[in-house]
Amino acid sequence: MLQWVDAQVPAGPDLRLVASPSGIRTIAFQPWPAPAESRHATGPVAVLEEALRQLEAYFRGELRDFDLPLDMQGTDFQKRVWRQLQAIPYGQTRSYSQIAQAIGSPHAVRAVGAANGANPIAIVVPCHRVYGGGLPLKKRLLEMEGVVSASLDGIGSQ
């Protein structure tokens, strides 16, 4: 059974965190649908509490690397992309093309973009560090991580 909590992270966005017995399954931004076959956590759920603690530390600028059990649900290709996203250091960015090369599928640039966009575990699996399309929140997160603002001006123009 999935359990979820809604959270307002100080200095961050409103989030919904969803966990299975295996780990974090989703971190989503508003608006969000109720997860299928789930229930709102009515008591402490250790993995959700720890995820929230780490997200709060991240938004305070005190955490750079997350250490959470993840329950990634997707195709094998998506999971390869998402694991590669986790290898991008804090404060750095990569292009869809660089991710495609890193996973051994250099011609799958569009598929990497689609997998990046389908990432269900936002922030912890840092899809915001991959450019090829630019959302205001992605730019805000990168600026918070210290990526020079001038280097972000091209985001969205690829």
XYZ file of N, CA and C in Angstrom:
474
model
N 0.850 -1.186 0.000
C 0.000 0.000 0.000
C 0.889 1.241 0.000
N 0.558 2.158 -0.866
C 1.261 3.437 -0.901
C 0.695 4.362 0.169
N 1.568 5.168 0.738
C 1.140 6.195 1.687
C 1.707 7.521 1.218
N 1.008 8.611 1.513
C 1.460 9.907 1.049
C 1.196 10.982 2.088
N 1.973 12.060 1.952
C 1.787 13.264 2.751
C 1.955 14.468 1.839
N 1.266 15.524 2.170
C 1.450 16.801 1.488
C 2.293 17.669 2.403
N 3.206 18.420 1.810
C 4.113 19.218 2.620
C 4.393 20.556 1.963
N 4.485 21.578 2.806
C 4.997 22.876 2.378
C 6.408 22.952 2.927
N 7.367 22.871 2.046
C 8.760 22.914 2.454
C 9.161 24.382 2.590
N 9.674 24.791 3.760
C 10.114 26.186 3.904
C 11.105 26.555 2.804
N 10.866 27.686 2.174
C 11.683 28.194 1.065
C 11.582 27.315 -0.176
N 10.628 26.397 -0.196
C 10.473 25.516 -1.339
C 9.021 25.440 -1.778
N 8.739 24.599 -2.747
C 7.376 24.469 -3.272
C 6.511 23.535 -2.428
N 5.200 23.575 -2.663
C 4.303 22.586 -2.070
C 4.577 21.255 -2.766
N 4.685 20.200 -1.973
C 5.036 18.892 -2.511
C 4.097 17.824 -1.983
N 3.936 16.771 -2.765
C 3.304 15.539 -2.299
C 4.380 14.460 -2.373
N 4.594 13.796 -1.242
C 5.557 12.709 -1.157
C 4.782 11.409 -1.026
N 5.123 10.442 -1.864
C 4.448 9.146 -1.869
C 5.507 8.068 -1.656
N 5.196 7.121 -0.752
C 6.139 6.040 -0.472
C 5.437 4.696 -0.518
N 6.196 3.705 -0.959
C 5.790 2.305 -0.881
C 6.603 1.700 0.256
N 6.376 0.446 0.580
C 7.226 -0.191 1.591
C 8.706 -0.241 1.176
N 8.993 -0.100 -0.129
C 10.371 -0.166 -0.622
C 11.090 1.176 -0.634
N 10.343 2.280 -0.574
C 10.989 3.588 -0.596
C 10.125 4.659 -1.217
N 10.732 5.800 -1.467
C 10.029 6.931 -2.065
C 9.672 6.589 -3.500
N 8.405 6.741 -3.840
C 7.947 6.448 -5.188
C 7.707 7.730 -5.982
N 7.240 8.785 -5.310
C 6.917 10.025 -6.010
C 7.198 11.224 -5.117
N 7.758 12.257 -5.731
C 7.777 13.599 -5.138
C 7.245 14.490 -6.243
N 6.061 15.033 -6.013
C 5.366 15.775 -7.065
C 5.047 17.187 -6.617
N 4.972 18.082 -7.602
C 4.581 19.467 -7.377
C 3.081 19.597 -7.555
N 2.487 20.618 -6.938
C 1.062 20.892 -7.126
C 0.822 21.276 -8.572
N -0.321 21.027 -9.157
C -1.427 20.221 -8.643
C -1.112 18.743 -8.804
N -1.676 17.936 -7.969
C -1.399 16.510 -8.006
C -2.670 15.705 -7.831
N -2.752 14.579 -8.486
C -3.881 13.674 -8.266
C -3.587 12.791 -7.053
N -4.621 12.272 -6.440
C -4.424 11.310 -5.349
C -3.825 10.048 -5.953
N -2.763 9.522 -5.367
C -2.171 8.300 -5.915
C -3.162 7.144 -5.857
N -3.180 6.346 -6.905
C -4.055 5.174 -6.932
C -3.640 4.195 -5.847
N -4.602 3.500 -5.312
C -4.350 2.482 -4.296
C -3.433 2.997 -3.188
N -3.814 4.137 -2.617
C -2.997 4.730 -1.576
C -3.877 5.310 -0.486
N -3.222 5.698 0.584
C -3.950 6.388 1.633
C -3.039 7.451 2.219
N -3.671 8.507 2.700
C -2.927 9.569 3.350
C -2.319 8.986 4.616
N -1.045 9.245 4.841
C -0.388 8.728 6.042
C -1.053 9.355 7.266
N -1.550 8.530 8.153
C -2.236 9.021 9.349
C -1.322 9.056 10.566
N -0.172 8.477 10.450
C 0.813 8.481 11.527
C 2.190 8.588 10.926
N 3.208 8.544 11.748
C 4.573 8.662 11.238
C 4.930 7.530 10.268
N 5.499 7.897 9.156
C 6.042 6.949 8.189
C 7.503 7.360 8.033
N 8.393 6.527 8.541
C 9.805 6.903 8.665
C 10.409 7.421 7.360
N 10.165 6.732 6.242
C 10.788 7.155 4.990
C 10.226 8.504 4.523
N 8.947 8.770 4.747
C 8.377 10.066 4.385
C 8.925 11.163 5.288
N 9.047 10.877 6.572
C 9.609 11.866 7.497
C 11.059 12.193 7.137
N 11.843 11.155 6.814
C 13.241 11.376 6.449
C 13.349 12.137 5.130
N 12.493 11.813 4.166
C 12.505 12.537 2.889
C 12.183 14.006 3.113
N 11.202 14.281 3.935
C 10.840 15.666 4.220
C 11.990 16.378 4.934
N 12.629 15.709 5.885
C 13.758 16.313 6.596
C 14.879 16.668 5.616
N 15.183 15.748 4.701
C 16.243 16.004 3.727
C 15.853 17.095 2.738
N 14.604 17.122 2.302
C 14.159 18.186 1.393
C 14.244 19.551 2.069
N 13.848 19.630 3.321
C 13.948 20.897 4.050
C 15.404 21.350 4.137
N 16.323 20.419 4.433
C 17.748 20.748 4.507
C 18.268 21.197 3.139
N 17.801 20.543 2.074
C 18.198 20.927 0.714
C 17.767 22.363 0.419
N 16.528 22.693 0.732
C 16.032 24.038 0.435
C 16.641 25.104 1.344
N 17.198 24.710 2.472
C 17.948 25.657 3.320
C 19.392 25.791 2.838
N 19.773 24.997 1.839
C 21.137 25.031 1.327
C 22.118 24.225 2.156
N 21.619 23.327 3.000
C 22.463 22.550 3.898
C 22.705 21.121 3.410
N 22.036 20.681 2.367
C 22.165 19.309 1.875
C 22.389 19.340 0.374
N 23.353 18.570 -0.083
C 23.651 18.499 -1.507
C 23.351 17.134 -2.103
N 23.416 16.101 -1.293
C 23.200 14.732 -1.773
C 22.136 14.060 -0.913
N 21.127 13.528 -1.564
C 20.061 12.829 -0.858
C 20.464 11.385 -0.604
N 20.036 10.856 0.517
C 20.297 9.464 0.864
C 18.973 8.855 1.317
N 18.195 8.430 0.342
C 16.860 7.886 0.597
C 16.668 6.610 -0.208
N 15.918 5.650 0.326
C 15.555 4.497 -0.503
C 14.514 4.947 -1.527
N 14.742 4.585 -2.774
C 13.826 4.980 -3.844
C 13.169 3.741 -4.439
N 11.907 3.892 -4.797
C 11.152 2.828 -5.450
C 10.739 3.347 -6.825
N 11.724 3.414 -7.734
C 11.484 3.971 -9.063
C 10.645 3.010 -9.896
N 9.570 3.532 -10.441
C 8.672 2.745 -11.292
C 8.710 3.325 -12.697
N 9.179 2.540 -13.651
C 9.254 2.996 -15.033
C 9.842 1.893 -15.886
N 10.070 2.215 -17.146
C 10.693 1.248 -18.051
C 12.175 1.114 -17.692
N 12.809 0.091 -18.218
C 14.243 -0.076 -17.987
C 15.010 1.144 -18.500
N 14.613 1.658 -19.655
C 15.284 2.832 -20.217
C 15.116 4.035 -19.281
N 13.900 4.293 -18.823
C 13.671 5.414 -17.910
C 14.526 5.288 -16.662
N 14.593 4.088 -16.110
C 15.388 3.881 -14.895
C 16.877 4.132 -15.153
N 17.361 3.767 -16.329
C 18.760 4.060 -16.676
C 18.989 5.564 -16.699
N 18.051 6.285 -17.300
C 18.163 7.746 -17.353
C 18.114 8.313 -15.943
N 17.156 7.874 -15.138
C 17.002 8.429 -13.788
C 18.220 8.142 -12.920
N 18.821 6.963 -13.072
C 20.054 6.665 -12.310
C 21.178 7.601 -12.751
N 21.225 7.909 -14.037
C 22.258 8.826 -14.532
C 22.014 10.241 -14.010
N 20.762 10.631 -13.885
C 20.459 11.944 -13.318
C 21.015 12.053 -11.906
N 20.923 10.971 -11.154
C 21.414 10.979 -9.778
C 22.932 11.148 -9.710
N 23.627 10.890 -10.802
C 25.082 11.027 -10.837
C 25.525 12.460 -11.140
N 24.587 13.343 -11.491
C 24.946 14.727 -11.785
C 25.209 15.444 -10.462
N 26.409 15.967 -10.270
C 26.709 16.635 -9.002
C 25.868 17.900 -8.786
N 25.644 18.197 -7.530
C 24.966 19.423 -7.113
C 25.657 20.609 -7.779
N 24.852 21.519 -8.312
C 25.401 22.730 -8.909
C 25.916 22.563 -10.318
N 25.739 21.382 -10.923
C 26.167 21.164 -12.299
C 24.964 20.795 -13.155
N 25.121 20.936 -14.454
C 24.049 20.585 -15.377
C 24.595 19.662 -16.462
N 23.667 19.021 -17.141
C 23.999 18.184 -18.292
C 22.918 18.424 -19.347
N 23.258 18.136 -20.586
C 22.271 18.219 -21.670
C 21.655 16.840 -21.872
N 20.534 16.806 -22.564
C 19.930 15.520 -22.914
C 20.933 14.669 -23.690
N 21.686 15.310 -24.567
C 22.680 14.593 -25.367
C 23.757 13.966 -24.482
N 24.219 14.691 -23.477
C 25.235 14.147 -22.570
C 24.694 12.952 -21.783
N 23.443 13.027 -21.375
C 22.838 11.898 -20.650
C 22.714 10.701 -21.583
N 22.269 10.943 -22.815
C 22.141 9.855 -23.786
C 23.493 9.168 -24.001
N 24.547 9.949 -24.142
C 25.892 9.380 -24.308
C 26.285 8.570 -23.073
N 26.022 9.128 -21.892
C 26.447 8.483 -20.636
C 25.770 7.135 -20.409
N 24.555 6.973 -20.906
C 23.859 5.690 -20.710
C 24.084 4.737 -21.875
N 24.927 5.143 -22.826
C 25.253 4.262 -23.941
C 24.235 4.254 -25.057
N 23.396 5.278 -25.121
C 22.388 5.385 -26.187
C 22.481 6.766 -26.821
N 23.578 7.057 -27.524
C 23.824 8.415 -27.998
C 22.786 8.982 -28.957
N 21.995 8.133 -29.595
C 20.982 8.624 -30.528
C 19.608 8.770 -29.881
N 19.524 8.511 -28.597
C 18.232 8.529 -27.893
C 17.995 9.844 -27.158
N 18.413 10.948 -27.749
C 18.318 12.245 -27.088
C 16.862 12.594 -26.755
N 15.959 12.416 -27.704
C 14.538 12.726 -27.445
C 13.960 11.804 -26.376
N 14.337 10.539 -26.418
C 13.847 9.591 -25.413
C 14.375 9.962 -24.028
N 15.605 10.449 -23.961
C 16.140 10.930 -22.687
C 15.308 12.112 -22.197
N 14.977 13.019 -23.106
C 14.130 14.157 -22.727
C 12.780 13.705 -22.197
N 12.198 12.704 -22.847
C 10.903 12.181 -22.396
C 11.032 11.510 -21.033
N 12.093 10.734 -20.835
C 12.307 10.083 -19.539
C 12.555 11.122 -18.453
N 13.312 12.142 -18.782
C 13.574 13.219 -17.828
C 12.254 13.870 -17.409
N 11.396 14.122 -18.373
C 10.096 14.731 -18.088
C 9.148 13.816 -17.331
N 9.372 12.514 -17.421
C 8.511 11.548 -16.736
C 9.038 11.172 -15.350
N 10.144 11.767 -14.939
C 10.738 11.460 -13.643
C 9.717 11.695 -12.535
N 9.367 10.653 -11.779
C 8.356 10.823 -10.740
C 8.911 11.285 -9.391
N 10.237 11.353 -9.272
C 10.826 11.683 -7.970
C 11.615 12.984 -8.111
N 10.872 14.073 -8.285
C 11.483 15.385 -8.505
C 12.429 15.751 -7.365
N 13.389 16.550 -7.689
C 14.398 17.111 -6.796
C 15.403 16.046 -6.357
N 14.950 14.960 -5.746
C 15.856 13.901 -5.289
C 16.529 13.240 -6.494
N 15.782 12.972 -7.531
C 16.331 12.547 -8.822
C 16.308 13.833 -9.643
N 17.457 14.515 -9.738
C 17.489 15.923 -10.155
C 17.309 16.190 -11.650
N 16.090 16.008 -12.120
C 15.789 16.284 -13.525
C 15.978 17.770 -13.850
N 15.942 18.621 -12.831
C 16.135 20.058 -13.054
C 17.568 20.387 -13.476
N 18.484 19.448 -13.323
C 19.875 19.684 -13.714
C 20.144 19.326 -15.176
N 19.105 18.904 -15.882
C 19.248 18.535 -17.289
C 18.497 19.551 -18.125
N 19.189 20.113 -19.104
C 18.549 21.136 -19.912
C 18.222 20.634 -21.298
N 17.308 21.314 -21.884
C 16.771 20.959 -23.180
C 15.382 21.566 -23.251
N 14.901 22.017 -22.119
C 13.636 22.714 -21.986
C 13.697 23.443 -20.670
N 13.098 24.610 -20.579
C 13.282 25.376 -19.354
C 11.987 25.770 -18.679
N 11.800 25.295 -17.509
C 10.683 25.697 -16.681
C 11.193 26.675 -15.640
N 10.357 27.621 -15.213
C 10.804 28.577 -14.187
C 11.307 27.896 -12.912
N 10.650 26.814 -12.481
C 11.092 26.144 -11.258
C 12.461 25.513 -11.460
N 12.700 24.936 -12.635
C 14.007 24.337 -12.926
C 15.091 25.409 -12.800
N 14.840 26.569 -13.367
C 15.812 27.661 -13.303
C 16.022 28.094 -11.850
N 14.955 28.202 -11.085
C 15.057 28.608 -9.677
C 15.895 27.605 -8.872
N 15.669 26.308 -9.075
C 16.427 25.290 -8.352
C 17.910 25.349 -8.720
N 18.198 25.536 -9.988
C 19.595 25.616 -10.415
C 20.266 26.869 -9.853
N 19.556 27.989 -9.843
C 20.122 29.201 -9.261
C 20.400 29.007 -7.780
N 19.497 28.308 -7.086
C 19.696 28.031 -5.670
C 20.945 27.183 -5.460
N 21.231 26.283 -6.408
C 22.393 25.421 -6.310
C 23.681 26.132 -6.724
N 23.560 27.391 -7.140
C 24.748 28.162 -7.460
C 25.187 28.115 -8.897
N 24.355 27.547 -9.777
C 24.682 27.588 -11.197
C 24.528 29.040 -11.625
N 25.536 29.591 -12.262
C 25.541 31.004 -12.622
C 24.341 31.325 -13.491
N 23.630 32.374 -13.115
C 22.400 32.752 -13.803
C 22.612 32.973 -15.293
N 23.719 33.597 -15.660
C 23.966 33.855 -17.081
C 24.038 32.555 -17.875
N 24.527 31.474 -17.241
C 24.609 30.201 -17.953
C 23.243 29.570 -18.147
N 22.231 30.068 -17.437
C 20.884 29.533 -17.568
C 20.055 30.245 -18.626
N 20.571 31.352 -19.144
C 19.789 32.112 -20.121
C 19.455 31.304 -21.356
N 20.292 30.332 -21.707
C 20.033 29.502 -22.883
C 19.089 28.357 -22.628
N 18.737 28.096 -21.353
C 17.815 26.996 -21.047
C 16.483 27.284 -21.700
N 16.010 26.331 -22.425
C 14.730 26.473 -23.103
C 14.892 26.848 -24.570
N 16.125 27.226 -24.954
C 16.330 27.597 -26.350
C 16.990 26.480 -27.148
N 17.264 25.328 -26.491
C 17.889 24.203 -27.198
C 16.911 23.557 -28.118
